[in-house]
C-alpha atoms as a PDB file:
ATOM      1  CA  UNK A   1      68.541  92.186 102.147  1.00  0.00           C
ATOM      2  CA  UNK A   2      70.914  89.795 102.720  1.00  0.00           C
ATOM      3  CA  UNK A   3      70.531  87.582  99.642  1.00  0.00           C
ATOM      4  CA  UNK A   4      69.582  90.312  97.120  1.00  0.00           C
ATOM      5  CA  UNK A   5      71.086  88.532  93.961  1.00  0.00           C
ATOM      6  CA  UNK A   6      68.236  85.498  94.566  1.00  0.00           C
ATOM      7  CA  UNK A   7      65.325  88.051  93.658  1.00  0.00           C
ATOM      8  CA  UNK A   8      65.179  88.885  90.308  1.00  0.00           C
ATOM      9  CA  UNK A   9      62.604  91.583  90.448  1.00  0.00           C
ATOM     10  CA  UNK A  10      64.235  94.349  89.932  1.00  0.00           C
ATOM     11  CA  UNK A  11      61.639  96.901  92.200  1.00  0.00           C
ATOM     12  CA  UNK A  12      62.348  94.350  95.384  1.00  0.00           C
ATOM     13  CA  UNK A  13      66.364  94.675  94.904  1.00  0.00           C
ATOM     14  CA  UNK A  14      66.172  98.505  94.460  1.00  0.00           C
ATOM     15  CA  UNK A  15      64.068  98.639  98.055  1.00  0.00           C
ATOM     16  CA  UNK A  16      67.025  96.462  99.798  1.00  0.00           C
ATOM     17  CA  UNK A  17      69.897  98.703  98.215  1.00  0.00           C
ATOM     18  CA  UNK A  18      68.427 101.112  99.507  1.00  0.00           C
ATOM     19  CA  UNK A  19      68.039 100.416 102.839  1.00  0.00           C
ATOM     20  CA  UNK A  20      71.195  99.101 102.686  1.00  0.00           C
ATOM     21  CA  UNK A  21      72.502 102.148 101.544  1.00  0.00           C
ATOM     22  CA  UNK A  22      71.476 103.669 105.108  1.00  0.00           C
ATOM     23  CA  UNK A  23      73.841 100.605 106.201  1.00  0.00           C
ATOM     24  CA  UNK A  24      71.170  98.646 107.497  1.00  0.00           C
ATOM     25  CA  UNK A  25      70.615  95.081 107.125  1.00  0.00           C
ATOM     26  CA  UNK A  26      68.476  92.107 107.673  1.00  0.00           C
ATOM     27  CA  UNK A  27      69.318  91.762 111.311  1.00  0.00           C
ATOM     28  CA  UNK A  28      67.982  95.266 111.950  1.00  0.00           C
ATOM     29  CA  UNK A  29      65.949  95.440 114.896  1.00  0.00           C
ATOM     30  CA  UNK A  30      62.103  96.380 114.314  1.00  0.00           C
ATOM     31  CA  UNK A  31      62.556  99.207 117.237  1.00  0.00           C
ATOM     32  CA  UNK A  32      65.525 100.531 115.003  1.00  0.00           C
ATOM     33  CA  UNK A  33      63.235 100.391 111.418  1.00  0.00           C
ATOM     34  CA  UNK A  34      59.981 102.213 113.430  1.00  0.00           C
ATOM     35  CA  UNK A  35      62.299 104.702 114.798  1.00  0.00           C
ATOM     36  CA  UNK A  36      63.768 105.118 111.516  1.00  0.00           C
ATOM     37  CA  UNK A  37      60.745 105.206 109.948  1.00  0.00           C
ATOM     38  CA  UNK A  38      58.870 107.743 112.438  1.00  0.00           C
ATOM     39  CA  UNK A  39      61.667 110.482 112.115  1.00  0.00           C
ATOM     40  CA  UNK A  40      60.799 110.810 108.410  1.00  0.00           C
ATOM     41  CA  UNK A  41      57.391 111.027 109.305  1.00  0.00           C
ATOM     42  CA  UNK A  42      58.090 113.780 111.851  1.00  0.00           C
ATOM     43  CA  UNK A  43      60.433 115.289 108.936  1.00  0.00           C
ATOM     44  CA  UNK A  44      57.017 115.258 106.324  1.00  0.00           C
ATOM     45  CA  UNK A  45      55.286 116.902 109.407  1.00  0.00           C
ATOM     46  CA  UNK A  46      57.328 119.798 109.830  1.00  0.00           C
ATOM     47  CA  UNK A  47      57.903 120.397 106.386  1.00  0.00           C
ATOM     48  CA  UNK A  48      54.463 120.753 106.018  1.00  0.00           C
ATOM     49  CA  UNK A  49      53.594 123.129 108.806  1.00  0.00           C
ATOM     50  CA  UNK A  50      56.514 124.942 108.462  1.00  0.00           C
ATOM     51  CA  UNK A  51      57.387 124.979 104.548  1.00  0.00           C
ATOM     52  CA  UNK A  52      53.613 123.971 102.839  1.00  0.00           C
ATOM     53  CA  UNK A  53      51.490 126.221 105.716  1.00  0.00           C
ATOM     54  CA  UNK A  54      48.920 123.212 106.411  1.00  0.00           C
ATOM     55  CA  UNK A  55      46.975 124.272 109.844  1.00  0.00           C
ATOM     56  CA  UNK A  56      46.569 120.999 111.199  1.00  0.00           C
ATOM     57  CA  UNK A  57      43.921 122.371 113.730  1.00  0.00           C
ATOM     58  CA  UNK A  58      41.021 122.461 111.030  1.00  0.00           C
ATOM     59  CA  UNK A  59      39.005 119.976 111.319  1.00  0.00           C
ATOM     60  CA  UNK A  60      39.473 118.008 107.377  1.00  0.00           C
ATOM     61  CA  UNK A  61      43.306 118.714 108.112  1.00  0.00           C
ATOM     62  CA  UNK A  62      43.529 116.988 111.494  1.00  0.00           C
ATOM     63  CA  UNK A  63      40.998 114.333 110.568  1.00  0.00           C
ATOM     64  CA  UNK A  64      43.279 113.573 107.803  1.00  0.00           C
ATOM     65  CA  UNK A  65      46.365 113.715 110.062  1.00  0.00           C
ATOM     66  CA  UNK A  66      45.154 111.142 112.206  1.00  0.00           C
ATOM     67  CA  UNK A  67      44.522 109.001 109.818  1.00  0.00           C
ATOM     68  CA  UNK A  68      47.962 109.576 108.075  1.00  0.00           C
ATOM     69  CA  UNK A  69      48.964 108.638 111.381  1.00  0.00           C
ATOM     70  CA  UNK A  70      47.422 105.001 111.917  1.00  0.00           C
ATOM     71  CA  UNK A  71      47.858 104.253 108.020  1.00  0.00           C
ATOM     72  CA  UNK A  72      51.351 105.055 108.529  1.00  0.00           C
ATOM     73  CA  UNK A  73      52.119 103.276 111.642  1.00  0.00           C
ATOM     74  CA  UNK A  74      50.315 100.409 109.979  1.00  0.00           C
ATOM     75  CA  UNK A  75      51.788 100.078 106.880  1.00  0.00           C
ATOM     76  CA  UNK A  76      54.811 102.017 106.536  1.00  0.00           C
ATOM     77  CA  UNK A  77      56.854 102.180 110.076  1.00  0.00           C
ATOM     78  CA  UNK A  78      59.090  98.899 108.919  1.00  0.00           C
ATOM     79  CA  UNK A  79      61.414  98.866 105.774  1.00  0.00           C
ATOM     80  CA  UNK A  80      59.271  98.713 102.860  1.00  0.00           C
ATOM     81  CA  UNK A  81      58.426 100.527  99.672  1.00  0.00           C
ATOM     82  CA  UNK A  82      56.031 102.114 101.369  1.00  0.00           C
ATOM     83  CA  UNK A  83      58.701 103.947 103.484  1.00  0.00           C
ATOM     84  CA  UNK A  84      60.397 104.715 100.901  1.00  0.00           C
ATOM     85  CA  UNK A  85      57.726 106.712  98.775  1.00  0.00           C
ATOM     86  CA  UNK A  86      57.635 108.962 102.284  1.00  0.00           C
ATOM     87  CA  UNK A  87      61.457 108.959 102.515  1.00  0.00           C
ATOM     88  CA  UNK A  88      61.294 110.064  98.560  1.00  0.00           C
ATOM     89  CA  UNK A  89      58.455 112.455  99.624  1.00  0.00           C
ATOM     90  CA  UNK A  90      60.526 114.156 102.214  1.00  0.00           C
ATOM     91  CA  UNK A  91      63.570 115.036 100.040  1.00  0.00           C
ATOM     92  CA  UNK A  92      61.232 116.410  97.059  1.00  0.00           C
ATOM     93  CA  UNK A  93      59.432 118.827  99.665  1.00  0.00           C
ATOM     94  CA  UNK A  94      62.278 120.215 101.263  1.00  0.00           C
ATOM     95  CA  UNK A  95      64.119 121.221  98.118  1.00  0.00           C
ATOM     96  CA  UNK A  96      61.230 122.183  95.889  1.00  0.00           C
ATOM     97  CA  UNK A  97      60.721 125.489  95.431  1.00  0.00           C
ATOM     98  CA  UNK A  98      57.027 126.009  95.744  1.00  0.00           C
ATOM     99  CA  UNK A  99      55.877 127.611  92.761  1.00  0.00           C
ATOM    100  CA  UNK A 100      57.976 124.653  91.032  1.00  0.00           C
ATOM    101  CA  UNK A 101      56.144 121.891  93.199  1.00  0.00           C
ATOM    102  CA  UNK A 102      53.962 120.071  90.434  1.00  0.00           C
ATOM    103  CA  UNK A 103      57.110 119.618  88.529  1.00  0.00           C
ATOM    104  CA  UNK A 104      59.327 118.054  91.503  1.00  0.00           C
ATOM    105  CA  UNK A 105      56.276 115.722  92.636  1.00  0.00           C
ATOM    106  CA  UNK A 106      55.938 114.523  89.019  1.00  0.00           C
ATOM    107  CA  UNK A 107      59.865 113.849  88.671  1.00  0.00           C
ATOM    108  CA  UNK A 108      59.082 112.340  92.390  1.00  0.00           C
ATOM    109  CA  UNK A 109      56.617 110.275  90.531  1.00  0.00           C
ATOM    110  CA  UNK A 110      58.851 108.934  87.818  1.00  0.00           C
ATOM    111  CA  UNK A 111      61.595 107.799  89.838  1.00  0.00           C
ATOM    112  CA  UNK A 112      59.431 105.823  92.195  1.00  0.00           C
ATOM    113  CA  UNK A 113      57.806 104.181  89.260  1.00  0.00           C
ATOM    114  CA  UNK A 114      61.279 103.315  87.500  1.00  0.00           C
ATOM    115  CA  UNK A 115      63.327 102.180  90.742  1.00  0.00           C
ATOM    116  CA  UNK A 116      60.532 101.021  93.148  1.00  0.00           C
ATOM    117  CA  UNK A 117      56.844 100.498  91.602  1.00  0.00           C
ATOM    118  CA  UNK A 118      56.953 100.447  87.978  1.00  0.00           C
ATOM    119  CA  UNK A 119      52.909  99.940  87.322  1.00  0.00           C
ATOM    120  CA  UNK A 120      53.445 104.319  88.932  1.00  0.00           C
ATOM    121  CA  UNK A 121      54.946 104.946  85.232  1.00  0.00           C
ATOM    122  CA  UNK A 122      51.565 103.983  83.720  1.00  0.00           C
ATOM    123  CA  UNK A 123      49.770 106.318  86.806  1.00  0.00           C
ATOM    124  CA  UNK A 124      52.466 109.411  85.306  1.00  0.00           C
ATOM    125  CA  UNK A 125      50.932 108.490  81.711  1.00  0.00           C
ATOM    126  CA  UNK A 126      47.383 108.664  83.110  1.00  0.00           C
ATOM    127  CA  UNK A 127      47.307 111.354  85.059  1.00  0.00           C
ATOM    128  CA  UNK A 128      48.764 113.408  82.261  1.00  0.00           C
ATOM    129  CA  UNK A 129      45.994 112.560  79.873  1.00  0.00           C
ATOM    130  CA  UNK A 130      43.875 113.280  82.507  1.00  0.00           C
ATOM    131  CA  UNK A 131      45.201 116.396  83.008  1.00  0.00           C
ATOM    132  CA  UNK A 132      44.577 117.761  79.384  1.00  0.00           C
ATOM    133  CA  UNK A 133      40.944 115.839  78.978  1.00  0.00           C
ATOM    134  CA  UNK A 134      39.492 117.557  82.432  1.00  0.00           C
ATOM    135  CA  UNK A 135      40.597 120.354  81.925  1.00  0.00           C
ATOM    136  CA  UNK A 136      39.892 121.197  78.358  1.00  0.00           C
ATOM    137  CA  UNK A 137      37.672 123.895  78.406  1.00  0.00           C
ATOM    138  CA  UNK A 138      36.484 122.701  74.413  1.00  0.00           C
ATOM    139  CA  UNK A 139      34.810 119.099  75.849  1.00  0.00           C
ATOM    140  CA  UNK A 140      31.646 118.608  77.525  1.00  0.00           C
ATOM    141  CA  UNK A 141      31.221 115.949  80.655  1.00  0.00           C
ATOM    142  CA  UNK A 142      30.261 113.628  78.758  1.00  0.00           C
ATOM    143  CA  UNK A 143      32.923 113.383  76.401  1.00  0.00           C
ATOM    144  CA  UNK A 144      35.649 114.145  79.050  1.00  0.00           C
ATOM    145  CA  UNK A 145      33.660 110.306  80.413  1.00  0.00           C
ATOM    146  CA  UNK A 146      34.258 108.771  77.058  1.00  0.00           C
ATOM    147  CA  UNK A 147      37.640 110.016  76.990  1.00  0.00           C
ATOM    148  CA  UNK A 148      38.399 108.510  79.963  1.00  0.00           C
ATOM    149  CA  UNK A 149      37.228 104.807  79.185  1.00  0.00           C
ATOM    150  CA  UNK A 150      38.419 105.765  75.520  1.00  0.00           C
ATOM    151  CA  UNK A 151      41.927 105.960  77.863  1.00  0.00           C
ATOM    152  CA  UNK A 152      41.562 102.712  79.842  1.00  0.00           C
ATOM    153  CA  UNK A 153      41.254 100.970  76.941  1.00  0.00           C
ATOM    154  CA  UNK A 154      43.947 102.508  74.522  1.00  0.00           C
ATOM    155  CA  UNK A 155      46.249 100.664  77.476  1.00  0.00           C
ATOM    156  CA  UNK A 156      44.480  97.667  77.708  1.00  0.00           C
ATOM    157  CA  UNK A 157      45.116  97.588  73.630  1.00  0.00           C
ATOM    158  CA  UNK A 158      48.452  98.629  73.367  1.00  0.00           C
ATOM    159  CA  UNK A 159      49.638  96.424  76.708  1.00  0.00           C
ATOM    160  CA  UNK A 160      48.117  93.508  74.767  1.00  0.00           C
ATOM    161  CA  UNK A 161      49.237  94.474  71.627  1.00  0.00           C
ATOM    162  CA  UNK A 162      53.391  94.713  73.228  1.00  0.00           C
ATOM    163  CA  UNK A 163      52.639  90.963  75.384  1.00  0.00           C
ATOM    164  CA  UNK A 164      49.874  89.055  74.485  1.00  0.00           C
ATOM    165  CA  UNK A 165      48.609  89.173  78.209  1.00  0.00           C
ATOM    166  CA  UNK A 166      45.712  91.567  79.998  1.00  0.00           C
ATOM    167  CA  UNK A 167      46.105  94.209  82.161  1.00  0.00           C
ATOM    168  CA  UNK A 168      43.952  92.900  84.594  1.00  0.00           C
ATOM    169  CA  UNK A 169      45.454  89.537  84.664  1.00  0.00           C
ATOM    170  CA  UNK A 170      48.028  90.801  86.967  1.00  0.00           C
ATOM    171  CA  UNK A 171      45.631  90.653  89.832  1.00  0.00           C
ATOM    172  CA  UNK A 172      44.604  86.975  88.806  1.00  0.00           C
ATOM    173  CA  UNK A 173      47.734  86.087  88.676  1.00  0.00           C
ATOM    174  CA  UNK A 174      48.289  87.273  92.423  1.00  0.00           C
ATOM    175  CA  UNK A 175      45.355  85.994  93.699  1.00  0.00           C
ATOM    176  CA  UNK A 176      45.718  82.367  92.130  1.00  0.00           C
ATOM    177  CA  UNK A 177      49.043  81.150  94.876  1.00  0.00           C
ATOM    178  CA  UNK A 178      46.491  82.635  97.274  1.00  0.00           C
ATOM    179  CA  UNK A 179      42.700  81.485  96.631  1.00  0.00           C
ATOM    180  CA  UNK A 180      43.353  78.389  99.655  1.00  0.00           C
ATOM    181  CA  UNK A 181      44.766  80.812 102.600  1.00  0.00           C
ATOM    182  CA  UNK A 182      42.207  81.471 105.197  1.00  0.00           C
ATOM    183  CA  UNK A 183      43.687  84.692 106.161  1.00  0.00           C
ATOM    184  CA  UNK A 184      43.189  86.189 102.934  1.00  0.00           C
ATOM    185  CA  UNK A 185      39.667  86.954 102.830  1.00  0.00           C
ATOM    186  CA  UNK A 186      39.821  90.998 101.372  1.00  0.00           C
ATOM    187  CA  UNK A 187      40.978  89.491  97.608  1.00  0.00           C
ATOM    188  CA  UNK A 188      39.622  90.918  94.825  1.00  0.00           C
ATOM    189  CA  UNK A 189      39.055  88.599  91.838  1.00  0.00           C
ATOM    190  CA  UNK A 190      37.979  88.984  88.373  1.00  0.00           C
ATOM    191  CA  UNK A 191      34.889  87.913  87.436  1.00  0.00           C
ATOM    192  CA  UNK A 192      35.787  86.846  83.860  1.00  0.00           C
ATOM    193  CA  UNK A 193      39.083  84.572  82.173  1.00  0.00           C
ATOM    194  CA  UNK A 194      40.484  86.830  79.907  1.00  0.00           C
ATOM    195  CA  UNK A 195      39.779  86.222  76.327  1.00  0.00           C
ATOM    196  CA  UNK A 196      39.844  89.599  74.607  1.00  0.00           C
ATOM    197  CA  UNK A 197      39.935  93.120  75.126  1.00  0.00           C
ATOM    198  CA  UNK A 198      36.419  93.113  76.051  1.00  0.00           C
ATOM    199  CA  UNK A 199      36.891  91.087  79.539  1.00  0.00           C
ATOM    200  CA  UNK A 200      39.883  92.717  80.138  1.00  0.00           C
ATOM    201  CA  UNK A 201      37.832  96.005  80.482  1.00  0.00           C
ATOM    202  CA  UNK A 202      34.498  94.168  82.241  1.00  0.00           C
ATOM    203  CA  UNK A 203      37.043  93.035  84.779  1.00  0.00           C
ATOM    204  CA  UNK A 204      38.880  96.837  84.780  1.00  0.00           C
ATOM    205  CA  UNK A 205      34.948  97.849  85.781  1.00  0.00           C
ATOM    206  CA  UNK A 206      34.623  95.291  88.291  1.00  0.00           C
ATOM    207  CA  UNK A 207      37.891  96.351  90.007  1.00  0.00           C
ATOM    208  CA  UNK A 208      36.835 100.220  90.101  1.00  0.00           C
ATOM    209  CA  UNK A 209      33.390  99.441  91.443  1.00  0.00           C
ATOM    210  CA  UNK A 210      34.939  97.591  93.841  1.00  0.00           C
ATOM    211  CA  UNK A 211      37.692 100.298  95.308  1.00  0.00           C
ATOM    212  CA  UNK A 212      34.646 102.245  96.077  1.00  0.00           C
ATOM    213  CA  UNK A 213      31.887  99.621  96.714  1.00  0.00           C
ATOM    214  CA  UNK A 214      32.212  96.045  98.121  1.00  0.00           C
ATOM    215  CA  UNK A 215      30.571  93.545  95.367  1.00  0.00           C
ATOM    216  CA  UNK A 216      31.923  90.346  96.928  1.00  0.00           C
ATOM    217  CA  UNK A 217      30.536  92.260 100.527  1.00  0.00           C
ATOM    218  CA  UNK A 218      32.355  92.546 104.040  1.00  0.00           C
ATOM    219  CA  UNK A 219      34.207  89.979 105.219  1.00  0.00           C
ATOM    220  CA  UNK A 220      36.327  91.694 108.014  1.00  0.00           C
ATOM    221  CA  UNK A 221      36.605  95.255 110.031  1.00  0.00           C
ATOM    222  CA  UNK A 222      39.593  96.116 107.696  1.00  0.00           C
ATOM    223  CA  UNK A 223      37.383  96.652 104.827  1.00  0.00           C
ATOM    224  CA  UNK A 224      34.912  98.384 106.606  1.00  0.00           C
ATOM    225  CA  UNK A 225      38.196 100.845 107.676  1.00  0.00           C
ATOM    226  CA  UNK A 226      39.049 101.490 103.963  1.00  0.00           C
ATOM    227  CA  UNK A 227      35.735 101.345 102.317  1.00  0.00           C
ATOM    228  CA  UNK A 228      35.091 104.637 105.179  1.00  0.00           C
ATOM    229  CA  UNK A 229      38.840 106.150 104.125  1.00  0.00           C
ATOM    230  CA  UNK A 230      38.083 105.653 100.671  1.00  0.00           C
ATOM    231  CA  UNK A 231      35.091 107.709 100.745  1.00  0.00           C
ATOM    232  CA  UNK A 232      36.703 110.336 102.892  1.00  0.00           C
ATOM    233  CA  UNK A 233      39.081 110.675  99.884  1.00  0.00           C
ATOM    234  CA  UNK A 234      36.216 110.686  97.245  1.00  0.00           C
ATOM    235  CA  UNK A 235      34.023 113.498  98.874  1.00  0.00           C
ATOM    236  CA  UNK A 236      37.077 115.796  99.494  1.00  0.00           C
ATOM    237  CA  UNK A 237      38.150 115.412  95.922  1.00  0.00           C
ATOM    238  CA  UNK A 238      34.169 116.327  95.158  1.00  0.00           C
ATOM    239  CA  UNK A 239      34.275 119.324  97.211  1.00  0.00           C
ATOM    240  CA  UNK A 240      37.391 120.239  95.722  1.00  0.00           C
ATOM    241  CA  UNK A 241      36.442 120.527  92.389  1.00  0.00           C
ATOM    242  CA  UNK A 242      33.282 121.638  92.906  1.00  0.00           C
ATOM    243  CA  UNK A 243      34.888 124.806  94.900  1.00  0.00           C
ATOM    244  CA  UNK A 244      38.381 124.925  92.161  1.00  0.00           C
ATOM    245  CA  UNK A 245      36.991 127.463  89.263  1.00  0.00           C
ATOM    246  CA  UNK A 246      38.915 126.442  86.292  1.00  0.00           C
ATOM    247  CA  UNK A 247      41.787 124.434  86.408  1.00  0.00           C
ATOM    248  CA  UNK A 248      42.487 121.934  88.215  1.00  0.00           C
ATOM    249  CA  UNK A 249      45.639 121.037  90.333  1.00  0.00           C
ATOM    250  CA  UNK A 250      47.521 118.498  88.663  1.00  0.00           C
ATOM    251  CA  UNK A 251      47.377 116.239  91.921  1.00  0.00           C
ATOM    252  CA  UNK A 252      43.719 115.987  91.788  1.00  0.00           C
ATOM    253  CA  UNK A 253      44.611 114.000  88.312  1.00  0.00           C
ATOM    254  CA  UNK A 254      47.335 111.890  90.368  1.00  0.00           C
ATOM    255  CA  UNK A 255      44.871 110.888  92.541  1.00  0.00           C
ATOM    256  CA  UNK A 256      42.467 109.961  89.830  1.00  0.00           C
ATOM    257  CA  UNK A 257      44.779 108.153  87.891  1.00  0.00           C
ATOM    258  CA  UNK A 258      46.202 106.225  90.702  1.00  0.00           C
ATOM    259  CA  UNK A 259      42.679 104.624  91.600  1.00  0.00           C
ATOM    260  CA  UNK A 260      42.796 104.329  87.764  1.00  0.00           C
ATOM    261  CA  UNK A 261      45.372 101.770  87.933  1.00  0.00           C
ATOM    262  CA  UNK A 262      44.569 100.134  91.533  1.00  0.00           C
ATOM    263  CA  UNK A 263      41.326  99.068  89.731  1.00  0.00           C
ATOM    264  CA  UNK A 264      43.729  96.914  87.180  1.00  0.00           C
ATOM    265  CA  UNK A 265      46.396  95.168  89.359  1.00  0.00           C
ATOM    266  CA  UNK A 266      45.545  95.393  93.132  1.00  0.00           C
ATOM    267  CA  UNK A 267      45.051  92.040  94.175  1.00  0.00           C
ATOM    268  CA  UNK A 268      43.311  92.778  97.192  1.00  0.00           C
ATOM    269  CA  UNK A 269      41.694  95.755  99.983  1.00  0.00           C
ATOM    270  CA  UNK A 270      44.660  95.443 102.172  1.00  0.00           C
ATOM    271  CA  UNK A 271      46.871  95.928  99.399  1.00  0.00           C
ATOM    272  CA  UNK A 272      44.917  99.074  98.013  1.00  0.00           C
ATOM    273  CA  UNK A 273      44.873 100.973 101.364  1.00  0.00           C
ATOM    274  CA  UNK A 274      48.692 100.477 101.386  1.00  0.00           C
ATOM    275  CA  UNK A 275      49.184 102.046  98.578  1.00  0.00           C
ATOM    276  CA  UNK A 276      46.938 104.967  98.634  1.00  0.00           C
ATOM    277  CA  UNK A 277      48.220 105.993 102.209  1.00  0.00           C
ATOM    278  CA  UNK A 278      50.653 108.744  99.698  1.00  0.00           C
ATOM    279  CA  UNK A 279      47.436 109.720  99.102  1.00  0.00           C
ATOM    280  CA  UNK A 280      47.401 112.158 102.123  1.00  0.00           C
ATOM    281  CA  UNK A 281      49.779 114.183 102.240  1.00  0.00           C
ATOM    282  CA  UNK A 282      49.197 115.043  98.236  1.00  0.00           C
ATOM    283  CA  UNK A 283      45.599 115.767  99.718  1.00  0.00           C
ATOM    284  CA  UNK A 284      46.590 117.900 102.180  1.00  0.00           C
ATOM    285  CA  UNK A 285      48.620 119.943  99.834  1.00  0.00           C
ATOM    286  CA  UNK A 286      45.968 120.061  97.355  1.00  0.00           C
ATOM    287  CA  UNK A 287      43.105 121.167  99.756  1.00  0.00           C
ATOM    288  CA  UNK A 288      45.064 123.950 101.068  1.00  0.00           C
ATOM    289  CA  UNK A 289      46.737 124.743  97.980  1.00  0.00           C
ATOM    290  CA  UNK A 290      45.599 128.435  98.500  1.00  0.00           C
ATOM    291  CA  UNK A 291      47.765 128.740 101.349  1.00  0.00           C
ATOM    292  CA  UNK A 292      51.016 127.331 100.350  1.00  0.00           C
ATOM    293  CA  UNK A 293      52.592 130.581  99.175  1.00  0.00           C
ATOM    294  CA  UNK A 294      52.551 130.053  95.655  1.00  0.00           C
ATOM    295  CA  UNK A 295      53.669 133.565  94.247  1.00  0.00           C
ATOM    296  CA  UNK A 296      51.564 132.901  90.911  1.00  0.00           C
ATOM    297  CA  UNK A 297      48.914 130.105  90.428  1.00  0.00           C
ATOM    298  CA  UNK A 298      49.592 129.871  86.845  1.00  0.00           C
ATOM    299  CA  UNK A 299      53.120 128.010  88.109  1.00  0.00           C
ATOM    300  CA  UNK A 300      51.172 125.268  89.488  1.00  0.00           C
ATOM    301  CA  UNK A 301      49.917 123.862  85.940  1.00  0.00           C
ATOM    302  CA  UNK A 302      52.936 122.357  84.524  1.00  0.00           C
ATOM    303  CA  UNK A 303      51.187 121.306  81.629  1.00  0.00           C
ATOM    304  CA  UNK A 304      49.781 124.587  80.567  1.00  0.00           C
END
């Protein structure tokens, strides 16, 4: 924060200016960021009792609120990009009208991806063609599944096509400074050296397998954490869908396309959990969607 001209990634300056913005600095005492950081949290809290209507005494509520709660304190009480997704998260809730609030999360979305996290801009792209593919009433399952792989790999293409790299060489790349460190035992590595499309996508595969099952195995109580928190998220999405009739909320396709993505670039399980701790909150308004006060359900497809 101090030295922001020696970084030249552009997503690490935008997260100092904008601390600095708040006239912090470097020097900041960590009591002063936690504080910092836990009023936004209590900010996202109220907003969603209040505004949103989520009864945090059923049980799938709470349980998720208490895990908000330790991811959070974890990963995203300290000056980070992390706290500023929730910071980002705050302001979009409290001024979006809720009949509107598909289209503020998804311009929520796109400024993240272009200031903070740019790999979110490919999540936007995803989780729009996911949107129209699931819930096209004119495909079967089955090609909905080929659509989806048909999707994965129209970016692998066209990435390759633009650079002359693989998607899924970003996670190599990570992983290769780290390979030696003893404390880094959660990495996630691709089986295969990129030579073609076709490894690019074997090692896409390995990566989704592997935010839902451990391949390489456990190697620390971390991963046993996520691995549980992962499936928490998988079986509430199930349930969700299975009791949606017809379309479905255009989060559920966030969520979907997110994992999408972490199953390209995320270097290891730490990292993964990090990122998918936004994952809650979108949860918890998509679970309860029913009781947000949405004056026509129609206005919550902003595709349709």
């Amino acid at each position: 924060m101090n030295n922001i001209s020696i970084n030249s990634d552009k997503n690490y300056v935008s997260t100092a200016k904008f601390f600095l913005m708040f006239k912090f600095n470097a020097n900041t005492p960590y009591d002063t960021e936690a504080f910092f950081a836990w009023v936004f949290f209590a900010i996202l809290m109220i907003v969603l009792i209040l505004k949103f209507k989520i009864a945090f005494l059923k049980i799938r509520n709470l349980s998720l609120l208490v895990l908000f709660t330790l991811f959070y304190g974890a990963y995203s009480a300290q000056f980070s990009k992390e706290l500023v997704i929730f910071i980002m998260l705050d302001v979009v809730l409290l001024i979006s009208p809720l009949k509107f609030l598909n289209k503020t999360f998804t311009i929520f979305v796109i400024l993240y991806g272009t200031y903070f996290r740019t790999y979110w801009l490919l999540i936007y792209v995803c989780s729009i063609v996911f949107f129209y593919i699931f819930n096209s009433s004119k495909l079967n399952k089955l090609f909905k599944s080929l659509l989806y792989f048909g999707t994965v790999i129209g970016m692998e293409v066209v990435y390759n096509l633009l650079t002359g790299n693989f998607l899924s060489d970003a996670r190599y790349t990570v992983n290769s400074f780290r390979i030696e460190d003893l404390y880094t035992n959660t990495i996630i590595n691709n089986p295969l050296i990129n030579n073609s499309i076709v490894t690019d996508f074997l090692n896409f595969l390995y990566g989704l397998i592997n935010v839902f099952i451990p391949i390489d195995g456990i190697h620390s109580v971390n991963e046993i954490i996520y691995y549980v928190w992962i499936w928490v998220i998988a079986i509430l999405c199930f349930k969700y869908i299975k009791n949606s009739e017809g379309h479905k909320d255009y989060k559920l396709y966030f969520v979907l396309a997110m994992i999408t993505i972490q199953a390209f670039f995320e270097p290891d399980v730490g990292s993964m959990l990090r990122h998918q701790i936004i994952l809650i909150p979108i949860l918890l308004l998509m679970l309860n969607e029913n009781t947000v006060g949405q004056e026509d359900k129609k206005d919550r497809l902003i595709y349709e």
